[in-house]
mmCIF file of N, CA and C in Angstrom:
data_model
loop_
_atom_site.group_PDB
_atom_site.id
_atom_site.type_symbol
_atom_site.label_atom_id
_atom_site.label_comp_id
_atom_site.label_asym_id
_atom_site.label_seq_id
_atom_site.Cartn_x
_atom_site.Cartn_y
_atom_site.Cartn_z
ATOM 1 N N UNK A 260 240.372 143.858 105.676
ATOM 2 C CA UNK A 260 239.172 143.046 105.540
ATOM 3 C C UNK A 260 238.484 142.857 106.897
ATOM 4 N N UNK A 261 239.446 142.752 107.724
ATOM 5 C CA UNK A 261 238.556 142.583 108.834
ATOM 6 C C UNK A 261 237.861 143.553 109.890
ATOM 7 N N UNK A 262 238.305 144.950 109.158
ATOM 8 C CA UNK A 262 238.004 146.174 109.834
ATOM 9 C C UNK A 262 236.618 146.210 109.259
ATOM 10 N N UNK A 263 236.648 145.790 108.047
ATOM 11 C CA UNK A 263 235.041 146.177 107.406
ATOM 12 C C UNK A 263 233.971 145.057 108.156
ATOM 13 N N UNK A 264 234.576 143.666 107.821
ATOM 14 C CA UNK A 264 233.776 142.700 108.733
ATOM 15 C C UNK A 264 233.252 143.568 110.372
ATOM 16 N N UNK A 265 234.227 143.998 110.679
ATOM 17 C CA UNK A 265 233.424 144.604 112.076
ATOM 18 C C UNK A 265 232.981 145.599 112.319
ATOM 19 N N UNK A 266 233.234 146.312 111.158
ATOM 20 C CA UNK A 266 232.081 147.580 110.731
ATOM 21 C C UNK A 266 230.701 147.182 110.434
ATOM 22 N N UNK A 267 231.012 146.202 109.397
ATOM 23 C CA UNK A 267 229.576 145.741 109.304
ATOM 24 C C UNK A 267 228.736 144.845 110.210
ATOM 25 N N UNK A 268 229.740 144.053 111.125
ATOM 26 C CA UNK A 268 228.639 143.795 112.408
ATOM 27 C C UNK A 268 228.468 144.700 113.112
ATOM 28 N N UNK A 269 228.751 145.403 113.510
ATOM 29 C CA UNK A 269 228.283 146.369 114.390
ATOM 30 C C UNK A 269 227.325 147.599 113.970
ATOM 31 N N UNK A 270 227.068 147.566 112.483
ATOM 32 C CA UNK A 270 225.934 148.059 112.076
ATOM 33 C C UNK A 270 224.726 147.394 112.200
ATOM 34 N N UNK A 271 224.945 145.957 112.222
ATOM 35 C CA UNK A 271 224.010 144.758 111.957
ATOM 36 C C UNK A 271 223.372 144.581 113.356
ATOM 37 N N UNK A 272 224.291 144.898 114.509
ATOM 38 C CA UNK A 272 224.031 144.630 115.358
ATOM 39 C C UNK A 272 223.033 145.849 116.466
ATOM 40 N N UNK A 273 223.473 147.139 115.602
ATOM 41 C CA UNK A 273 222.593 148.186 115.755
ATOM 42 C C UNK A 273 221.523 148.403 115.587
ATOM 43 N N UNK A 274 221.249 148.051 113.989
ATOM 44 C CA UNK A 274 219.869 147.620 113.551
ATOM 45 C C UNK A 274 218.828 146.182 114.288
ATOM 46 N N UNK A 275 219.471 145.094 114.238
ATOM 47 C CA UNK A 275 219.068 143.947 115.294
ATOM 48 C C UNK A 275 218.515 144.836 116.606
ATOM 49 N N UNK A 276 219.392 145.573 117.145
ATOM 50 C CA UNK A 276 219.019 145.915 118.573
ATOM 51 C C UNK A 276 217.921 147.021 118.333
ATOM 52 N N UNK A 277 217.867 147.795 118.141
ATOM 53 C CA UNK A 277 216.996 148.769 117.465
ATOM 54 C C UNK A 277 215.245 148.698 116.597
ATOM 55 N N UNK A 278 215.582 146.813 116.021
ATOM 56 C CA UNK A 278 214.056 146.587 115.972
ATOM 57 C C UNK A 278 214.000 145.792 116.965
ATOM 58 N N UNK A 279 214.771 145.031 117.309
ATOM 59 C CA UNK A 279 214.218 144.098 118.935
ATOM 60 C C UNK A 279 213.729 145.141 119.451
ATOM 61 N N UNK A 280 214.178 146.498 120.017
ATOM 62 C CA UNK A 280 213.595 147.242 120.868
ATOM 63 C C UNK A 280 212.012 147.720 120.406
ATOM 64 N N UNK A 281 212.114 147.789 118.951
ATOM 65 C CA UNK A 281 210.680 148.405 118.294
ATOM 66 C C UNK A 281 209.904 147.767 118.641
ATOM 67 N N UNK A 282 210.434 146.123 118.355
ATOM 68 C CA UNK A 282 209.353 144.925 118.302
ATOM 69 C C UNK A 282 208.521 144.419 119.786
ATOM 70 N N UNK A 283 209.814 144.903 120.413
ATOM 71 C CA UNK A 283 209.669 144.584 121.914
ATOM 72 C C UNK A 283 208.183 146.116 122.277
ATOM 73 N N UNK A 284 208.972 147.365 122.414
ATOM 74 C CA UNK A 284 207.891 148.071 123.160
ATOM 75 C C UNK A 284 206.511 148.318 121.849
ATOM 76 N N UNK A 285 206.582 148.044 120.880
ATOM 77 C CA UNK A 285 205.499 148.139 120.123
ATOM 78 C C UNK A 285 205.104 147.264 119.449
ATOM 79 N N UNK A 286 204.216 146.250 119.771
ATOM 80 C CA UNK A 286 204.183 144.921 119.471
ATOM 81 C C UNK A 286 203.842 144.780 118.293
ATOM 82 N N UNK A 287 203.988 144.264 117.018
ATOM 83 C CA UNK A 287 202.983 143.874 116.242
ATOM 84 C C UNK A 287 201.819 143.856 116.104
ATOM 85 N N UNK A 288 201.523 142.820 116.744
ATOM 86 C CA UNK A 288 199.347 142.651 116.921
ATOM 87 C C UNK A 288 199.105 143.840 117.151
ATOM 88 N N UNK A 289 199.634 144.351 118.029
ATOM 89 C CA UNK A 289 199.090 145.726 118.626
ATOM 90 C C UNK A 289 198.760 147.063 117.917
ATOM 91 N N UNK A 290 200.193 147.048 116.559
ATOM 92 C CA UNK A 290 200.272 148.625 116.096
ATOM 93 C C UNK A 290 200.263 148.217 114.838
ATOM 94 N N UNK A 291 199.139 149.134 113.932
ATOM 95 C CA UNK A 291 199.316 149.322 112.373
ATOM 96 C C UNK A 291 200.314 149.609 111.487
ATOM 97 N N UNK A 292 201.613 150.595 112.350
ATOM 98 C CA UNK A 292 202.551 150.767 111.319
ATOM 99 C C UNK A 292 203.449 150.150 110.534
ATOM 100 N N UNK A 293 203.371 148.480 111.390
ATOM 101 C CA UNK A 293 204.388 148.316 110.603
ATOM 102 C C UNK A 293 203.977 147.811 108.929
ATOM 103 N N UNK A 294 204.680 147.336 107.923
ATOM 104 C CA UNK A 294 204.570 147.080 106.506
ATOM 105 C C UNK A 294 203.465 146.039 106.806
ATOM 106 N N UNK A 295 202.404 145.458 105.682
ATOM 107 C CA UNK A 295 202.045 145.122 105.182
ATOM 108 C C UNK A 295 202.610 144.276 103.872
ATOM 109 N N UNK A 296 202.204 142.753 104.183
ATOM 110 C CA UNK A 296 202.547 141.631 103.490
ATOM 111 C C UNK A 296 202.250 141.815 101.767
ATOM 112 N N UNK A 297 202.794 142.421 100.799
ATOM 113 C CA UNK A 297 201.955 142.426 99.836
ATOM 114 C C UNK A 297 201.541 141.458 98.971
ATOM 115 N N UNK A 298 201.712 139.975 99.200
ATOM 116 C CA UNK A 298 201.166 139.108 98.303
ATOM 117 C C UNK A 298 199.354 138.834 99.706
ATOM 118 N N UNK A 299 199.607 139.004 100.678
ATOM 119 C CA UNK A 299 198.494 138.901 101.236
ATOM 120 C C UNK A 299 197.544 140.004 100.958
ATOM 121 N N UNK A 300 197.928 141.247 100.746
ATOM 122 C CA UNK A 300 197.052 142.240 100.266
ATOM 123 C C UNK A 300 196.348 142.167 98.911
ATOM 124 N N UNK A 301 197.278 141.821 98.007
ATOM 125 C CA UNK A 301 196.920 141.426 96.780
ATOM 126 C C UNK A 301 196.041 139.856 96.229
ATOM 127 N N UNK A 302 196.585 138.908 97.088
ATOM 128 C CA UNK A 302 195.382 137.584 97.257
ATOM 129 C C UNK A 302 194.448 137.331 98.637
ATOM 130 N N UNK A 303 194.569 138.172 99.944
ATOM 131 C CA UNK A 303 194.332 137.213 100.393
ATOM 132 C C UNK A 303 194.697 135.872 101.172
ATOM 133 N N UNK A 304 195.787 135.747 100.790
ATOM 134 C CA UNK A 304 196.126 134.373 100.905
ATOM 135 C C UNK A 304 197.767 134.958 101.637
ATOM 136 N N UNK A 305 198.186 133.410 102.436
ATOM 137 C CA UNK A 305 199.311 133.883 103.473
ATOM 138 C C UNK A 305 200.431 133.584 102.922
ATOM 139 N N UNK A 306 201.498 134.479 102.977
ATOM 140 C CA UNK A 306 202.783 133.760 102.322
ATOM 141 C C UNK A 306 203.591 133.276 103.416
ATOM 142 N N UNK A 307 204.489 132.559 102.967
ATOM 143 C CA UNK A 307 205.469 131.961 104.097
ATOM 144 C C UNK A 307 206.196 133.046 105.233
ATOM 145 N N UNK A 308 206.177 134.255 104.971
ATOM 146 C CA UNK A 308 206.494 135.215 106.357
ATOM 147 C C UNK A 308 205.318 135.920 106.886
ATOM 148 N N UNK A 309 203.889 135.911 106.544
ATOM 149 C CA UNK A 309 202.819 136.227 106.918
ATOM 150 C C UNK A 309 202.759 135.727 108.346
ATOM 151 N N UNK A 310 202.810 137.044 109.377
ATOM 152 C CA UNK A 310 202.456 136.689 110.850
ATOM 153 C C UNK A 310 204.209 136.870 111.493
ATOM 154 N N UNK A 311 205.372 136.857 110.881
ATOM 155 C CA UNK A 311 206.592 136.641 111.323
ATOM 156 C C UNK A 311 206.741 138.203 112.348
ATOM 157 N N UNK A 312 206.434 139.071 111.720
ATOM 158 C CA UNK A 312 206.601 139.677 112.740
ATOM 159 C C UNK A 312 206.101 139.983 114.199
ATOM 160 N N UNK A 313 204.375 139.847 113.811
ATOM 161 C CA UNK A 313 204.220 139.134 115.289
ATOM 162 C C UNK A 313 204.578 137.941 116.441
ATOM 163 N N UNK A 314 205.075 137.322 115.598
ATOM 164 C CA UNK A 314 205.910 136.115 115.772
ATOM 165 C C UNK A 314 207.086 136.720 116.810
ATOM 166 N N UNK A 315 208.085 137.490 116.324
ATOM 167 C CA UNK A 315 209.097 138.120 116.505
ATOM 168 C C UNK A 315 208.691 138.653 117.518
ATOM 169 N N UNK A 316 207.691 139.531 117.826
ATOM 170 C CA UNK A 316 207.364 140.371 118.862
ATOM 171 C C UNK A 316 206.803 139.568 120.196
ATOM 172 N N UNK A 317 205.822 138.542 120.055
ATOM 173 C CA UNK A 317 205.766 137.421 121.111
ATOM 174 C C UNK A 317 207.261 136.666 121.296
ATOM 175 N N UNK A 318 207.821 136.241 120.809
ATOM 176 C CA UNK A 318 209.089 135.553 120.768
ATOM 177 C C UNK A 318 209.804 136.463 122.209
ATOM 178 N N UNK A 319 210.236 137.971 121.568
ATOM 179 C CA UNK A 319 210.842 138.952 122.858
ATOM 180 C C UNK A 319 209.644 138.906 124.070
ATOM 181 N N UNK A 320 208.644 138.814 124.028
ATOM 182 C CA UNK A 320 207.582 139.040 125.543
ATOM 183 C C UNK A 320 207.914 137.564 126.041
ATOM 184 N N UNK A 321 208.697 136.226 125.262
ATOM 185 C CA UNK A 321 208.681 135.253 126.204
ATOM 186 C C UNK A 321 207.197 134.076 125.947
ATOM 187 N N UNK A 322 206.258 134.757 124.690
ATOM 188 C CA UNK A 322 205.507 134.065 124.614
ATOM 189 C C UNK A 322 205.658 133.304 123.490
ATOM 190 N N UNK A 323 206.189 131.750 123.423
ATOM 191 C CA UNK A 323 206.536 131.049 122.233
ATOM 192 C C UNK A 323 205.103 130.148 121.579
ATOM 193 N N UNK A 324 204.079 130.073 122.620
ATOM 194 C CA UNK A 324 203.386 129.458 121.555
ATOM 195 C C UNK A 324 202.202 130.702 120.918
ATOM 196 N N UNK A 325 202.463 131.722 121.057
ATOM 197 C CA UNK A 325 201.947 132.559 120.078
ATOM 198 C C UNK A 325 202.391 133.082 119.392
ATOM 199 N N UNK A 326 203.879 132.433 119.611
ATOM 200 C CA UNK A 326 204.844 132.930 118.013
ATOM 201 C C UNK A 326 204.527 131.613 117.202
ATOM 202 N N UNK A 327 204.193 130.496 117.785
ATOM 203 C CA UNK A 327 204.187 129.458 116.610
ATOM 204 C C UNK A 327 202.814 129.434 116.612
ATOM 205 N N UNK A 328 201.863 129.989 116.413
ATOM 206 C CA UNK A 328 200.557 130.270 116.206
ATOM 207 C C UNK A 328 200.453 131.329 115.142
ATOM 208 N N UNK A 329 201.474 132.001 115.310
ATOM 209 C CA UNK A 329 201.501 133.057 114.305
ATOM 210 C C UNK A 329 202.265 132.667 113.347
ATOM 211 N N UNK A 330 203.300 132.335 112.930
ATOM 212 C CA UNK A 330 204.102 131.632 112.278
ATOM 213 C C UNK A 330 205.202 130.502 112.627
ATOM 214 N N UNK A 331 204.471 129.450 112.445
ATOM 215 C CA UNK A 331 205.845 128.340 112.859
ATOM 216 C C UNK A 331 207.107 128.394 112.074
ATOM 217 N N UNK A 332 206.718 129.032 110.912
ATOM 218 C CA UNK A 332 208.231 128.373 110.094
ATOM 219 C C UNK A 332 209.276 129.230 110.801
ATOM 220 N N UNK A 333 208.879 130.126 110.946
ATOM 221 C CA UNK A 333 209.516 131.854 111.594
ATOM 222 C C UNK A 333 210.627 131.233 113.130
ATOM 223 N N UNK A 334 209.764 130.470 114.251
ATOM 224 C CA UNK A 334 209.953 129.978 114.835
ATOM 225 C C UNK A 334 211.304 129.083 114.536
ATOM 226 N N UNK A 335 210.736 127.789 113.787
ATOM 227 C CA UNK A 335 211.588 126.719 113.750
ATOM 228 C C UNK A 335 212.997 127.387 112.994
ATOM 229 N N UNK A 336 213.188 128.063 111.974
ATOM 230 C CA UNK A 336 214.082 128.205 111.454
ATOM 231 C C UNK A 336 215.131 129.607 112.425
ATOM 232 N N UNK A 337 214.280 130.285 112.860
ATOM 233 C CA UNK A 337 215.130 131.311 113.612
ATOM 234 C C UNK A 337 216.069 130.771 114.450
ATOM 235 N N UNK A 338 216.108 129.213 115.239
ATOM 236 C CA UNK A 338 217.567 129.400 116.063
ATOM 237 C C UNK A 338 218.858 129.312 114.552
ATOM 238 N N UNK A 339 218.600 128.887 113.817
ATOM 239 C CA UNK A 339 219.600 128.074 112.612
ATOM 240 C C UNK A 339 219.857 129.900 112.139
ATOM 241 N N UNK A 340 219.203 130.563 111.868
ATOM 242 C CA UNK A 340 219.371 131.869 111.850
ATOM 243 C C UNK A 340 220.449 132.514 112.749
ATOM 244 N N UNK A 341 219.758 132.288 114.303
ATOM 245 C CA UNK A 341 220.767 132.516 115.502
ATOM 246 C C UNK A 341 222.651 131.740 115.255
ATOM 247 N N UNK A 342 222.072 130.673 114.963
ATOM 248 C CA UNK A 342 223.620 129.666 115.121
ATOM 249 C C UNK A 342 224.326 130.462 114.175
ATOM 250 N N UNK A 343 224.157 130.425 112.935
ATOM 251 C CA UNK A 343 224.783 130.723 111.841
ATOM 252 C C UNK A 343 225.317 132.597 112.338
ATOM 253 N N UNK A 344 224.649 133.022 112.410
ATOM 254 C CA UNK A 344 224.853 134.689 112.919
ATOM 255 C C UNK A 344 226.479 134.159 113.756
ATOM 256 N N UNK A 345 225.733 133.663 115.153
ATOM 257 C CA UNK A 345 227.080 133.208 115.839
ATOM 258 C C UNK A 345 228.426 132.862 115.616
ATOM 259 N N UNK A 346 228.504 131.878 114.588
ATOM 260 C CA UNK A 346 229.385 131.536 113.861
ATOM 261 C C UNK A 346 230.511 132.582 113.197
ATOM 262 N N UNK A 347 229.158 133.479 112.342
ATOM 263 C CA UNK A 347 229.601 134.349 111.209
ATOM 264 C C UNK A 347 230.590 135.422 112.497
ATOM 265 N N UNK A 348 229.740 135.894 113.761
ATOM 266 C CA UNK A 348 230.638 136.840 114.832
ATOM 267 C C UNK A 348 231.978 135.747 115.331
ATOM 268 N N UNK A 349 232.139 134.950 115.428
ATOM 269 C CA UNK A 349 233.027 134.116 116.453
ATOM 270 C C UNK A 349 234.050 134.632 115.009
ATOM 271 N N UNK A 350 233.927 134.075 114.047
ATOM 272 C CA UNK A 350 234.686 134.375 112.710
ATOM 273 C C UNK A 350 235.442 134.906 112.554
ATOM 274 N N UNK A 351 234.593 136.381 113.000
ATOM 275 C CA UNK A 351 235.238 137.972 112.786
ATOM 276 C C UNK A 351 236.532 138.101 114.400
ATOM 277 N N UNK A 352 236.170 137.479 115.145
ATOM 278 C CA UNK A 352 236.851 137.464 116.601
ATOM 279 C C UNK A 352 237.668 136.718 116.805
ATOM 280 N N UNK A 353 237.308 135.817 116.526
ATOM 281 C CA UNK A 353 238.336 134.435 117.241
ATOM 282 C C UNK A 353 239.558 134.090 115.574
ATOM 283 N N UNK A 354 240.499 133.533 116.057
ATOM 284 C CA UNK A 354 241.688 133.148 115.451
ATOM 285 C C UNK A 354 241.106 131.523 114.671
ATOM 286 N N UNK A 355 240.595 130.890 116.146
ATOM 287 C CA UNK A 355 240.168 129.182 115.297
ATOM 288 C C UNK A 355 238.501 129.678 114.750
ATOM 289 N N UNK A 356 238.579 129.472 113.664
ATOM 290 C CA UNK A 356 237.755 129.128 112.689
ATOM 291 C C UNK A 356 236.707 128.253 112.834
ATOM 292 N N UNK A 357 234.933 128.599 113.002
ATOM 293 C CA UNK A 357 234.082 127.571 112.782
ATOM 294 C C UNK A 357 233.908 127.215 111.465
ATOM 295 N N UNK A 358 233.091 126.263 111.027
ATOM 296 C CA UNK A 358 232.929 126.351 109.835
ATOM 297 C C UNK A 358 231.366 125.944 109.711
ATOM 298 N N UNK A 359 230.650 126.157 108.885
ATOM 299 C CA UNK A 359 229.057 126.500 108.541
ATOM 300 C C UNK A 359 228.867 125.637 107.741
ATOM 301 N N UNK A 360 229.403 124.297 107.554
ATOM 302 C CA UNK A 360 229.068 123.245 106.475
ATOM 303 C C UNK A 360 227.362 123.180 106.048
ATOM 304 N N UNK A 361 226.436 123.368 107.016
ATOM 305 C CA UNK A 361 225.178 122.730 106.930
ATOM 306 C C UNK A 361 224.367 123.644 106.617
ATOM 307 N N UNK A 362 224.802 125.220 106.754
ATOM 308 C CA UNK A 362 223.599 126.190 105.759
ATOM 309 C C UNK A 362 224.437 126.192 104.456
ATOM 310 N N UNK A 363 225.818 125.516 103.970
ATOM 311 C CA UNK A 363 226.035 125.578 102.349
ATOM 312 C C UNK A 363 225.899 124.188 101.595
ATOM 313 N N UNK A 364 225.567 123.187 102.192
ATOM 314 C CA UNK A 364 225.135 122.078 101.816
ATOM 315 C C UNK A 364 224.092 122.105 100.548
ATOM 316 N N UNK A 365 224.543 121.583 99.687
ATOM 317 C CA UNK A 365 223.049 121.542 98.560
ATOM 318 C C UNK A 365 221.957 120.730 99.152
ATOM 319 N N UNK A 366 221.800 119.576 99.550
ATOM 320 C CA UNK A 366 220.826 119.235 100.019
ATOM 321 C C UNK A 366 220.268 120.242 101.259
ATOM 322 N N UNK A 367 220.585 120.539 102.306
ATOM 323 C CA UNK A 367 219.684 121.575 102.892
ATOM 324 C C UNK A 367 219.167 122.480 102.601
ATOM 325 N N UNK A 368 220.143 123.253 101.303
ATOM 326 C CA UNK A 368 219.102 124.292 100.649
ATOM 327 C C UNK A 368 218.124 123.865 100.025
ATOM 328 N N UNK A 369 217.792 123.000 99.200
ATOM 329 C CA UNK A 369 216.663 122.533 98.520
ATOM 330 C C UNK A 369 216.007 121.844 99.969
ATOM 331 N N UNK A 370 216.558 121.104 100.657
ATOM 332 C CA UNK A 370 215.301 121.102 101.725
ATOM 333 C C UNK A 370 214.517 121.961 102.073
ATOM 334 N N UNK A 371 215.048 123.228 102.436
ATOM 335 C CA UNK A 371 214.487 124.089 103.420
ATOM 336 C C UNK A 371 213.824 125.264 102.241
ATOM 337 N N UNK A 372 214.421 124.646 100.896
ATOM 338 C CA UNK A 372 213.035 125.573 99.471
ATOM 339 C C UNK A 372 211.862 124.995 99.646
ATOM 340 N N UNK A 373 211.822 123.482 99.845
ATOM 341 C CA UNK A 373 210.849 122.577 99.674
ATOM 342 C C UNK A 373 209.953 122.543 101.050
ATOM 343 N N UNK A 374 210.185 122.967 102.347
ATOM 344 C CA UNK A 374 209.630 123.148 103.467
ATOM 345 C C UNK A 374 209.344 124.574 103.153
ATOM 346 N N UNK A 375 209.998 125.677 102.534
ATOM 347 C CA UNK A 375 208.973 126.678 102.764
ATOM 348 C C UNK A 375 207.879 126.761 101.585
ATOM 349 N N UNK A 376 208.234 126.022 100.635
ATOM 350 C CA UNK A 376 206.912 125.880 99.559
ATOM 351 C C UNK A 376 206.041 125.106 99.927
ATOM 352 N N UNK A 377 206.299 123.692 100.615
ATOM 353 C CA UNK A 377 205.239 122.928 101.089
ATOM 354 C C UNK A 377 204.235 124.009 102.647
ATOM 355 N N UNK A 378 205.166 124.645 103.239
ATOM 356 C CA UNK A 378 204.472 125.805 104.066
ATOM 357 C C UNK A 378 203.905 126.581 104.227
ATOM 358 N N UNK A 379 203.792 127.552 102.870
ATOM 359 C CA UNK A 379 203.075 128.050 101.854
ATOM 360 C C UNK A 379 202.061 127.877 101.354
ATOM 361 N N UNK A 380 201.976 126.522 101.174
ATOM 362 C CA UNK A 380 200.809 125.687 100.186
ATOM 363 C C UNK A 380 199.796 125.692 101.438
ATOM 364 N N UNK A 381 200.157 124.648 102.628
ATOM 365 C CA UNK A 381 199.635 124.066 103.315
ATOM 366 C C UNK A 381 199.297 124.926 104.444
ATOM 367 N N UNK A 382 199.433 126.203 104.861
ATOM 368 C CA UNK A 382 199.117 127.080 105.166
ATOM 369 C C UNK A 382 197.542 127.792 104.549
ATOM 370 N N UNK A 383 197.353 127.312 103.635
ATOM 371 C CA UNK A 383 196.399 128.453 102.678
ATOM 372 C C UNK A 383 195.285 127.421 102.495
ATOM 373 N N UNK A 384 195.433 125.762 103.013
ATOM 374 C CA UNK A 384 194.380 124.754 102.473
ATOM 375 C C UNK A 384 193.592 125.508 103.816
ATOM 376 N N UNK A 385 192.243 125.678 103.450
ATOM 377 C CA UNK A 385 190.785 125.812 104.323
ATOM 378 C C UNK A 385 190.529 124.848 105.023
ATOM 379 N N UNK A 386 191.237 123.587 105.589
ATOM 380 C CA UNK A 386 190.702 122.552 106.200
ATOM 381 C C UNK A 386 191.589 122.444 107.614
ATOM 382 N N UNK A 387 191.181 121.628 108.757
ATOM 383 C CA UNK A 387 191.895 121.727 109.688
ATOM 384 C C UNK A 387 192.780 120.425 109.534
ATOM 385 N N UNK A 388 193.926 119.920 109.885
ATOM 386 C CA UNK A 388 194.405 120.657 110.698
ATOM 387 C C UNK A 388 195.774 122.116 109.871
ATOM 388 N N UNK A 389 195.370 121.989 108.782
ATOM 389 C CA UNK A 389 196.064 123.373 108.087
ATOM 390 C C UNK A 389 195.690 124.697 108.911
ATOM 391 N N UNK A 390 194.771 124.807 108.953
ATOM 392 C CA UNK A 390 194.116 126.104 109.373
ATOM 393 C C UNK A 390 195.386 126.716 110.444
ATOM 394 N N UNK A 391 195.323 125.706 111.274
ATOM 395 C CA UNK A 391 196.246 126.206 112.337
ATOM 396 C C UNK A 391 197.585 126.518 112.031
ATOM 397 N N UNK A 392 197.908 126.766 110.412
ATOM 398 C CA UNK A 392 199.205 127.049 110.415
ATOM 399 C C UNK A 392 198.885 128.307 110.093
ATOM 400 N N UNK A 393 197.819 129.007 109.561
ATOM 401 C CA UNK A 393 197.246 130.215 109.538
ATOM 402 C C UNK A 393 197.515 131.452 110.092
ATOM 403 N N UNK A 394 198.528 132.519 109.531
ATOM 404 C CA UNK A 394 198.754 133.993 110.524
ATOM 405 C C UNK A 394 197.507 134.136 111.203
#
């Protein structure tokens, strides 16, 4: 079991390194190739990862408030992303055991449904100060 656990980080960690590098020398804003949002193509309108990858790509240049210009939620939730990753590697390595109580909590999951639906919503109202949550 634990040969596969570190098979599979170290695939994970290939891929991670491999778009950091994409994201890093080919920025987002900058280049057309990457995918296209398809509920924004199809309405118009921004969904809760609309802008994340530019987000991602300012984030590596060191520029954080044009990652939260581009997407805050992207922002706020990515260290809890980071921690949890951490955890999940210390896991695979270490003998003492962390444990991840607070991303399996029922109340945080329905929190963090209810922050990205209220993010969603309030993202897409035409008035300020919404606007500015705007990809």
């Amino acid at each position: 079991m634990r040969l596969k656990n570190t098979t599979q980080l170290i695939i994970v960690a290939i891929a991670v390194t491999i778009l950091s590098l994409l994201y890093f020398f080919y920025p987002a804003a900058q280049y057309s190739f990457y995918p296209r949002c398809i509920f924004h193509s199809l309405t118009g309108l921004d969904c809760p990862g609309c802008g994340s990858q530019r987000a991602a790509s300012a984030l590596l240049h060191g520029r954080l408030l044009t990652a939260i210009n581009y997407n805050l939620l992207f922002v706020v939730v990515l260290p809890i992303v980071v921690a949890a990753a951490f955890v999940f590697c210390w896991n695979i390595f270490s003998h003492k055991k962390l444990q991840q109580r607070l991303l399996y909590q029922p109340l945080f999951v329905k929190t963090l449904l209810w922050v990205v639906l209220l993010f969603w919503v309030l993202r897409n109202v035409p008035v300020a100060p919404f606007t500015w949550l705007k990809a």
